[in-house]
Coordinates of N, CA and C in Angstrom, one line a residue:
X1 N 23.3 21.1 9.3 CA 22.1 20.7 8.8 C 21.1 20.3 9.9
X2 N 19.9 20.7 9.8 CA 18.9 20.4 10.8 C 17.9 19.4 10.2
X3 N 17.8 18.2 10.7 CA 17.0 17.2 10.2 C 15.7 17.3 11.0
X4 N 14.6 17.3 10.3 CA 13.2 17.4 10.9 C 12.6 16.0 11.0
X5 N 12.2 15.6 12.2 CA 11.5 14.4 12.4 C 10.1 14.7 13.0
X6 N 9.1 14.1 12.4 CA 7.8 14.2 13.0 C 7.0 13.0 12.8
X7 N 5.8 12.9 13.4 CA 4.9 11.8 13.3 C 3.8 12.3 12.4
X8 N 3.6 11.8 11.2 CA 2.5 12.3 10.4 C 1.1 12.2 11.0
X9 N 0.9 11.3 11.9 CA -0.4 11.2 12.6 C -0.6 12.4 13.5
X10 N 0.4 13.0 14.0 CA 0.3 14.3 14.8 C -0.2 15.4 13.9
X11 N 0.4 15.5 12.8 CA -0.1 16.6 11.8 C -1.5 16.3 11.3
X12 N -1.8 15.0 11.1 CA -3.1 14.7 10.6 C -4.2 15.0 11.7
X13 N -3.8 14.9 12.9 CA -4.8 15.1 14.0 C -5.1 16.6 14.3
X14 N -4.2 17.5 13.7 CA -4.4 18.9 13.9 C -5.6 19.4 13.0
X15 N -6.2 20.4 13.5 CA -7.2 21.1 12.7 C -6.5 21.8 11.6
X16 N -7.3 22.2 10.6 CA -6.7 23.0 9.5 C -6.1 24.3 10.0
X17 N -6.8 24.9 11.0 CA -6.3 26.2 11.6 C -4.9 25.9 12.3
X18 N -4.8 24.8 13.1 CA -3.6 24.5 13.8 C -2.5 24.2 12.8
X19 N -2.8 23.5 11.7 CA -1.7 23.1 10.7 C -1.3 24.4 10.0
X20 N -2.2 25.3 9.6 CA -1.9 26.5 9.0 C -1.0 27.4 9.9
X21 N -1.3 27.3 11.2 CA -0.4 28.0 12.2 C 1.0 27.5 12.2
X22 N 1.1 26.2 12.2 CA 2.5 25.6 12.1 C 3.2 26.0 10.9
X23 N 2.6 25.9 9.7 CA 3.3 26.3 8.5 C 3.5 27.8 8.4
X24 N 2.7 28.6 9.1 CA 3.0 30.0 9.2 C 4.2 30.3 10.0
X25 N 4.4 29.5 11.1 CA 5.6 29.6 11.9 C 6.8 29.3 11.1
X26 N 6.7 28.2 10.3 CA 7.8 27.8 9.5 C 8.2 29.0 8.5
X27 N 7.2 29.6 7.9 CA 7.5 30.7 7.0 C 8.2 31.8 7.8
X28 N 7.8 32.1 9.0 CA 8.4 33.1 9.8 C 9.9 32.8 10.1
X29 N 10.2 31.6 10.5 CA 11.5 31.2 10.8 C 12.4 31.3 9.5
X30 N 11.9 30.9 8.4 CA 12.6 30.9 7.1 C 12.9 32.4 6.8
X31 N 11.9 33.3 7.0 CA 12.1 34.7 6.7 C 13.2 35.3 7.6
X32 N 13.2 34.9 8.9 CA 14.2 35.5 9.8 C 15.6 35.0 9.4
X33 N 15.7 33.7 9.1 CA 17.0 33.1 8.7 C 17.5 33.7 7.4
X34 N 16.6 34.0 6.4 CA 16.9 34.6 5.2 C 17.5 36.0 5.4
X35 N 16.8 36.8 6.3 CA 17.2 38.2 6.6 C 18.5 38.2 7.3
X36 N 18.8 37.2 8.2 CA 20.1 37.1 8.9 C 21.2 36.6 8.0
X37 N 20.9 36.0 6.9 CA 21.9 35.5 6.0 C 22.3 34.0 6.4
X38 N 21.5 33.4 7.3 CA 21.9 32.1 7.7 C 21.2 31.0 6.9
X39 N 20.1 31.3 6.2 CA 19.3 30.4 5.4 C 20.1 29.9 4.2
X40 N 20.4 28.6 4.0 CA 21.0 28.1 2.8 C 20.0 27.4 2.0
X41 N 19.1 26.6 2.6 CA 18.0 25.9 1.8 C 17.4 24.8 2.7
X42 N 16.5 24.1 2.1 CA 15.9 23.0 2.7 C 14.8 22.5 1.9
X43 N 14.2 21.4 2.3 CA 13.1 20.7 1.6 C 12.3 19.8 2.5
X44 N 11.0 19.7 2.2 CA 10.2 18.6 2.8 C 10.4 17.4 2.0
X45 N 10.3 16.2 2.7 CA 10.4 15.0 2.0 C 9.1 14.3 1.9
X46 N 8.9 13.5 0.8 CA 7.7 12.7 0.7 C 7.7 11.7 1.8
X47 N 6.5 11.2 2.1 CA 6.3 10.2 3.1 C 7.1 8.9 2.8
X48 N 7.3 8.1 3.8 CA 8.1 6.9 3.6 C 7.5 5.8 2.8
X49 N 6.2 6.0 2.4 CA 5.6 5.0 1.6 C 6.3 4.7 0.3
X50 N 6.9 5.7 -0.3 CA 7.6 5.5 -1.6 C 9.1 5.3 -1.4
X51 N 9.6 5.3 -0.1 CA 11.0 5.2 0.1 C 11.6 3.8 -0.2
X52 N 12.8 3.8 -0.5 CA 13.6 2.5 -0.6 C 14.8 2.6 0.2
X53 N 15.2 1.5 0.8 CA 16.4 1.4 1.5 C 17.3 0.4 0.8
X54 N 18.6 0.9 0.5 CA 19.5 0.1 -0.3 C 20.7 -0.2 0.5
X55 N 21.1 -1.5 0.5 CA 22.2 -2.0 1.2 C 23.0 -2.9 0.3
X56 N 24.3 -3.0 0.6 CA 25.1 -4.0 -0.1 C 25.9 -4.8 1.0
X57 N 25.7 -6.1 1.1 CA 26.3 -6.9 2.2 C 27.0 -8.1 1.5
X58 N 28.3 -8.2 1.7 CA 29.1 -9.2 1.0 C 29.0 -9.2 -0.5
X59 N 28.9 -7.9 -1.0 CA 28.8 -7.8 -2.5 C 27.4 -8.0 -3.1
X60 N 26.5 -8.3 -2.2 CA 25.1 -8.6 -2.7 C 24.2 -7.4 -2.4
X61 N 23.6 -6.8 -3.4 CA 22.7 -5.7 -3.2 C 21.4 -6.2 -2.7
X62 N 20.8 -5.4 -1.8 CA 19.4 -5.7 -1.3 C 18.7 -4.4 -1.2
X63 N 17.5 -4.4 -1.8 CA 16.7 -3.2 -1.8 C 15.4 -3.5 -1.2
X64 N 15.0 -2.7 -0.2 CA 13.7 -3.0 0.5 C 12.8 -1.7 0.4
X65 N 11.5 -1.9 0.3 CA 10.6 -0.8 0.3 C 10.5 -0.2 1.7
X66 N 10.4 1.1 1.8 CA 10.2 1.8 3.0 C 11.5 2.3 3.7
X67 N 11.3 3.0 4.8 CA 12.5 3.5 5.5 C 13.2 2.3 6.2
X68 N 14.4 2.7 6.7 CA 15.3 1.6 7.2 C 14.8 1.1 8.6
X69 N 13.9 1.8 9.2 CA 13.5 1.4 10.6 C 12.0 1.6 10.7
X70 N 11.4 0.8 11.5 CA 10.0 1.0 11.8 C 9.9 2.0 13.0
X71 N 9.2 3.1 12.8 CA 9.1 4.1 13.8 C 7.9 5.0 13.5
X72 N 7.3 5.5 14.5 CA 6.2 6.4 14.3 C 6.7 7.8 13.8
X73 N 7.9 8.2 14.3 CA 8.5 9.4 13.8 C 9.3 9.1 12.5
X74 N 9.3 10.0 11.6 CA 10.0 9.8 10.3 C 10.8 11.0 10.0
X75 N 11.8 10.9 9.2 CA 12.5 12.0 8.6 C 11.6 12.7 7.7
X76 N 11.2 14.0 8.0 CA 10.2 14.7 7.2 C 10.8 15.7 6.3
X77 N 12.0 16.1 6.6 CA 12.6 17.2 5.8 C 13.9 17.6 6.4
X78 N 14.5 18.7 5.9 CA 15.8 19.2 6.4 C 15.9 20.6 6.0
X79 N 16.7 21.3 6.8 CA 17.2 22.7 6.4 C 18.6 22.8 6.6
X80 N 19.2 23.6 5.7 CA 20.7 23.8 5.8 C 20.8 25.3 6.2
X81 N 21.6 25.5 7.3 CA 21.8 26.9 7.7 C 23.4 27.1 7.8
X82 N 23.8 28.3 7.6 CA 25.2 28.7 7.7 C 25.3 29.6 8.9
X83 N 25.7 29.1 10.0 CA 25.8 29.9 11.3 C 27.1 29.7 12.0
X84 N 27.4 30.5 13.0 CA 28.7 30.5 13.6 C 29.0 29.4 14.5
X85 N 28.0 28.7 15.1 CA 28.3 27.7 16.1 C 27.2 26.7 16.2
X86 N 27.5 25.5 16.8 CA 26.5 24.5 17.0 C 25.4 25.0 18.0
X87 N 25.8 25.9 18.8 CA 24.8 26.5 19.8 C 23.8 27.4 19.0
X88 N 24.2 28.1 18.0 CA 23.3 28.9 17.2 C 22.4 27.9 16.4
X89 N 23.0 26.9 15.8 CA 22.2 25.9 15.1 C 21.1 25.3 16.0
X90 N 21.5 25.0 17.2 CA 20.5 24.5 18.2 C 19.4 25.5 18.5
X91 N 19.8 26.8 18.6 CA 18.7 27.8 18.8 C 17.7 27.8 17.6
X92 N 18.3 27.7 16.4 CA 17.4 27.7 15.2 C 16.5 26.4 15.3
X93 N 17.1 25.3 15.6 CA 16.3 24.0 15.7 C 15.2 24.2 16.7
X94 N 15.5 24.8 17.9 CA 14.5 25.0 18.9 C 13.3 25.9 18.4
X95 N 13.6 26.8 17.5 CA 12.6 27.7 17.0 C 11.7 27.1 15.9
X96 N 12.1 26.0 15.4 CA 11.3 25.3 14.3 C 10.1 24.6 15.0
X97 N 8.9 24.8 14.4 CA 7.7 24.2 15.1 C 7.8 22.7 15.4
X98 N 8.4 21.9 14.5 CA 8.4 20.5 14.7 C 9.1 20.1 16.0
X99 N 10.0 21.0 16.6 CA 10.7 20.7 17.8 C 9.7 20.5 18.9
X100 N 8.5 21.1 18.8 CA 7.4 21.0 19.9 C 6.7 19.7 19.8
X101 N 6.6 19.0 18.7 CA 5.8 17.8 18.6 C 6.5 16.7 17.9
X102 N 7.7 16.9 17.5 CA 8.6 15.9 16.9 C 10.0 16.0 17.4
X103 N 11.0 16.1 16.6 CA 12.3 16.2 17.0 C 13.1 16.9 15.9
X104 N 14.2 17.6 16.3 CA 15.1 18.2 15.4 C 16.5 17.7 15.7
X105 N 17.2 17.2 14.7 CA 18.6 16.8 14.9 C 19.5 17.8 14.2
X106 N 20.5 18.2 15.0 CA 21.5 19.1 14.5 C 22.8 18.4 14.1
X107 N 23.2 18.5 12.9 CA 24.5 17.9 12.4 C 25.3 18.8 11.6
X108 N 26.6 18.8 11.8 CA 27.5 19.6 11.0 C 27.7 18.9 9.6
X109 N 27.6 19.7 8.5 CA 27.9 19.1 7.2 C 29.5 19.1 7.1
X110 N 30.0 18.0 6.9 CA 31.5 17.9 6.9 C 32.1 18.3 5.6
X111 N 31.5 17.9 4.5 CA 32.1 18.3 3.2 C 31.0 18.3 2.2
X112 N 30.9 19.3 1.5 CA 30.0 19.4 0.4 C 30.5 18.7 -0.8
X113 N 29.6 18.0 -1.6 CA 30.0 17.3 -2.8 C 29.8 18.3 -4.0
X114 N 30.9 18.4 -4.8 CA 30.8 19.2 -6.0 C 30.0 18.4 -7.0
X115 N 28.9 18.9 -7.5 CA 28.1 18.2 -8.5 C 28.4 18.6 -9.9
X116 N 29.3 19.6 -10.1 CA 29.7 19.9 -11.5 C 30.8 19.0 -11.9
X117 N 30.7 18.5 -13.1 CA 31.7 17.6 -13.6 C 32.4 18.3 -14.8

């Protein structure tokens, strides 16, 4: 799984042309991954304004508004790829536009959860 982190202020500061260029690059990478059979899926996430963080400590639930940490960069989305190695996943992360102005985190999915009951 490739986690996409970016700073919304960076995107907001871009011109419409620059932002369209970034999203065009995203489309190009997705097309390449689809053609290679490595694309599994992904999604953009809504901003942290509507997020909630849920914790249970000592049996007591606590829910707070917003993300778990104050930071300029936020988790903006994710993609799931099926590739042969962490090196290949890293190559894909490097090709994602957000790697140039945010960060990409590469993590192995350990176990998928079966949602059919």
